[in-house]
Amino acid sequence: MTDQTPQATRRLSALVVDDSPPMRKMIVFALSRIAGLTLVEAEDGVDALRKLAGARFDLVLTDINMPILDGLKLVKRLRADENYQDVPIIIITTEGAAEDRQRALSLGANAYITKPIQAGEVVRLVRQILKIGER
Ligand SMILES: [Mg+2]
């Protein structure tokens, strides 16, 4: 086999948080190219906190605008949680949302991606943040 699938050297898991099911599906589909990466979806900040409490995640990707508990509050909550104060967080923002982006980064998010999501860009960023080698 000579496929170019990036390989994770150990089992890693990522939580994808977005209130838009198509957006979640798209991100999960893109990241499914990374072998050894388990992907879990959450539909808002509260659902994310519930899922984060019951497992150990290596990465959180979160939308900003969500009902119930938005992405900014989620970042704030995670940075105040001793189990997740160091977990890498990638925020998903819209092109025009520079203020939200700055706020999320100042609250402790590590990086951001901008909608419309480019699959290759998300994969590259996640591999870089999780320090997953090419092969
Ligand atoms: Mg949203």
Short mmCIF file of C-alpha atoms and ligand atoms in Angstrom, two decimals:
data_model
loop_
_atom_site.label_atom_id
_atom_site.label_comp_id
_atom_site.label_asym_id
_atom_site.label_seq_id
_atom_site.Cartn_x
_atom_site.Cartn_y
_atom_site.Cartn_z
CA MET A 1 0.00 0.00 0.00
CA THR A 2 1.32 3.45 -0.88
CA ASP A 3 -1.46 5.68 0.38
CA GLN A 4 -0.54 9.06 1.87
CA THR A 5 -2.71 8.76 4.98
CA PRO A 6 -1.06 10.53 7.94
CA GLN A 7 -0.45 8.07 10.75
CA ALA A 8 -0.86 8.83 14.44
CA THR A 9 1.82 7.08 16.45
CA ARG A 10 -0.53 6.50 19.38
CA ARG A 11 -4.27 6.59 19.92
CA LEU A 12 -5.44 10.20 20.26
CA SER A 13 -8.90 11.69 20.58
CA ALA A 14 -10.49 14.95 19.55
CA LEU A 15 -13.82 16.54 20.46
CA VAL A 16 -15.54 18.48 17.67
CA VAL A 17 -18.02 21.03 19.05
CA ASP A 18 -20.40 22.85 16.69
CA ASP A 19 -24.15 23.40 16.70
CA SER A 20 -24.30 22.82 12.94
CA PRO A 21 -24.50 19.08 12.12
CA PRO A 22 -23.17 19.58 8.54
CA MET A 23 -20.19 21.54 9.89
CA ARG A 24 -19.44 18.81 12.44
CA LYS A 25 -19.72 16.13 9.78
CA MET A 26 -17.37 18.03 7.49
CA ILE A 27 -14.70 18.46 10.16
CA VAL A 28 -15.02 14.85 11.31
CA PHE A 29 -14.79 13.67 7.71
CA ALA A 30 -11.65 15.74 7.13
CA LEU A 31 -10.00 14.57 10.34
CA SER A 32 -10.89 10.93 9.68
CA ARG A 33 -7.93 11.07 7.28
CA ILE A 34 -5.68 11.02 10.37
CA ALA A 35 -5.25 7.37 11.29
CA GLY A 36 -5.46 6.60 15.00
CA LEU A 37 -7.49 9.71 15.83
CA THR A 38 -10.80 9.03 17.59
CA LEU A 39 -13.40 11.71 16.89
CA VAL A 40 -16.35 12.57 19.11
CA GLU A 41 -19.00 15.21 18.33
CA ALA A 42 -20.77 17.64 20.68
CA GLU A 43 -23.61 19.96 19.67
CA ASP A 44 -23.00 22.84 22.09
CA GLY A 45 -20.84 23.86 25.04
CA VAL A 46 -22.92 22.00 27.62
CA ASP A 47 -22.85 18.80 25.58
CA ALA A 48 -19.09 19.31 25.21
CA LEU A 49 -18.56 19.68 28.98
CA ARG A 50 -20.60 16.53 29.56
CA LYS A 51 -18.48 14.58 27.10
CA LEU A 52 -15.22 16.06 28.38
CA ALA A 53 -16.11 15.06 31.94
CA GLY A 54 -16.51 11.41 31.02
CA ALA A 55 -13.35 10.92 28.97
CA ARG A 56 -9.87 12.21 28.27
CA PHE A 57 -9.44 14.24 25.08
CA ASP A 58 -6.18 15.38 23.48
CA LEU A 59 -7.73 18.19 21.47
CA VAL A 60 -10.89 20.30 21.36
CA LEU A 61 -12.15 22.04 18.21
CA THR A 62 -14.98 24.42 18.96
CA ASP A 63 -17.31 26.77 17.16
CA ILE A 64 -17.92 30.15 18.82
CA ASN A 65 -21.60 30.86 18.14
CA MET A 66 -23.67 28.13 19.75
CA PRO A 67 -26.84 28.09 21.86
CA ILE A 68 -26.86 27.27 25.59
CA LEU A 69 -23.09 27.63 26.14
CA ASP A 70 -20.98 29.29 23.45
CA GLY A 71 -17.38 28.63 22.45
CA LEU A 72 -15.91 31.55 24.38
CA LYS A 73 -17.51 30.32 27.61
CA LEU A 74 -16.34 26.80 26.82
CA VAL A 75 -12.72 27.97 26.41
CA LYS A 76 -12.99 29.87 29.69
CA ARG A 77 -14.41 26.83 31.49
CA LEU A 78 -11.74 24.50 30.15
CA ARG A 79 -8.89 26.81 31.11
CA ALA A 80 -10.29 26.92 34.65
CA ASP A 81 -10.49 23.10 34.81
CA GLU A 82 -7.33 21.41 36.07
CA ASN A 83 -7.96 18.41 33.80
CA TYR A 84 -8.21 20.55 30.69
CA GLN A 85 -6.20 23.69 31.42
CA ASP A 86 -3.49 22.57 28.99
CA VAL A 87 -5.56 20.77 26.34
CA PRO A 88 -5.03 22.30 22.88
CA ILE A 89 -8.11 24.21 21.72
CA ILE A 90 -8.76 25.18 18.10
CA ILE A 91 -11.61 27.59 17.57
CA ILE A 92 -13.77 27.62 14.46
CA THR A 93 -14.74 31.14 13.44
CA THR A 94 -16.22 33.04 10.54
CA GLU A 95 -14.13 35.34 8.37
CA GLY A 96 -15.54 38.55 9.84
CA ALA A 97 -15.35 37.51 13.50
CA ALA A 98 -11.95 39.03 14.31
CA GLU A 99 -13.13 40.21 17.71
CA ASP A 100 -14.35 36.74 18.77
CA ARG A 101 -11.10 35.26 17.50
CA GLN A 102 -9.00 37.67 19.58
CA ARG A 103 -11.18 37.08 22.62
CA ALA A 104 -10.89 33.29 22.28
CA LEU A 105 -7.11 33.47 21.90
CA SER A 106 -6.83 35.78 24.91
CA LEU A 107 -8.94 33.31 26.93
CA GLY A 108 -6.44 30.59 26.10
CA ALA A 109 -7.38 29.03 22.76
CA ASN A 110 -4.28 27.88 20.85
CA ALA A 111 -5.26 28.39 17.23
CA TYR A 112 -8.18 29.08 14.95
CA ILE A 113 -9.59 28.00 11.64
CA THR A 114 -11.87 30.12 9.51
CA LYS A 115 -15.06 29.05 7.75
CA PRO A 116 -15.45 27.98 4.99
CA ILE A 117 -13.37 25.08 6.30
CA GLN A 118 -10.64 23.72 4.02
CA ALA A 119 -10.15 20.03 4.78
CA GLY A 120 -6.41 20.09 4.07
CA GLU A 121 -5.87 23.10 6.29
CA VAL A 122 -7.71 21.53 9.25
CA VAL A 123 -5.78 18.28 8.89
CA ARG A 124 -2.46 20.13 8.69
CA LEU A 125 -3.24 22.25 11.77
CA VAL A 126 -4.46 19.30 13.86
CA ARG A 127 -1.43 17.21 12.94
CA GLN A 128 0.84 20.12 13.83
CA ILE A 129 -0.86 20.70 17.19
CA LEU A 130 -0.95 17.00 18.11
CA LYS A 131 2.62 16.62 16.83
CA ILE A 132 1.68 13.75 14.54
CA GLY A 133 4.39 12.97 12.01
CA GLU A 134 3.87 12.48 8.28
CA ARG A 135 4.16 8.70 8.36
MG MG B 1 -22.55 27.94 15.33
#
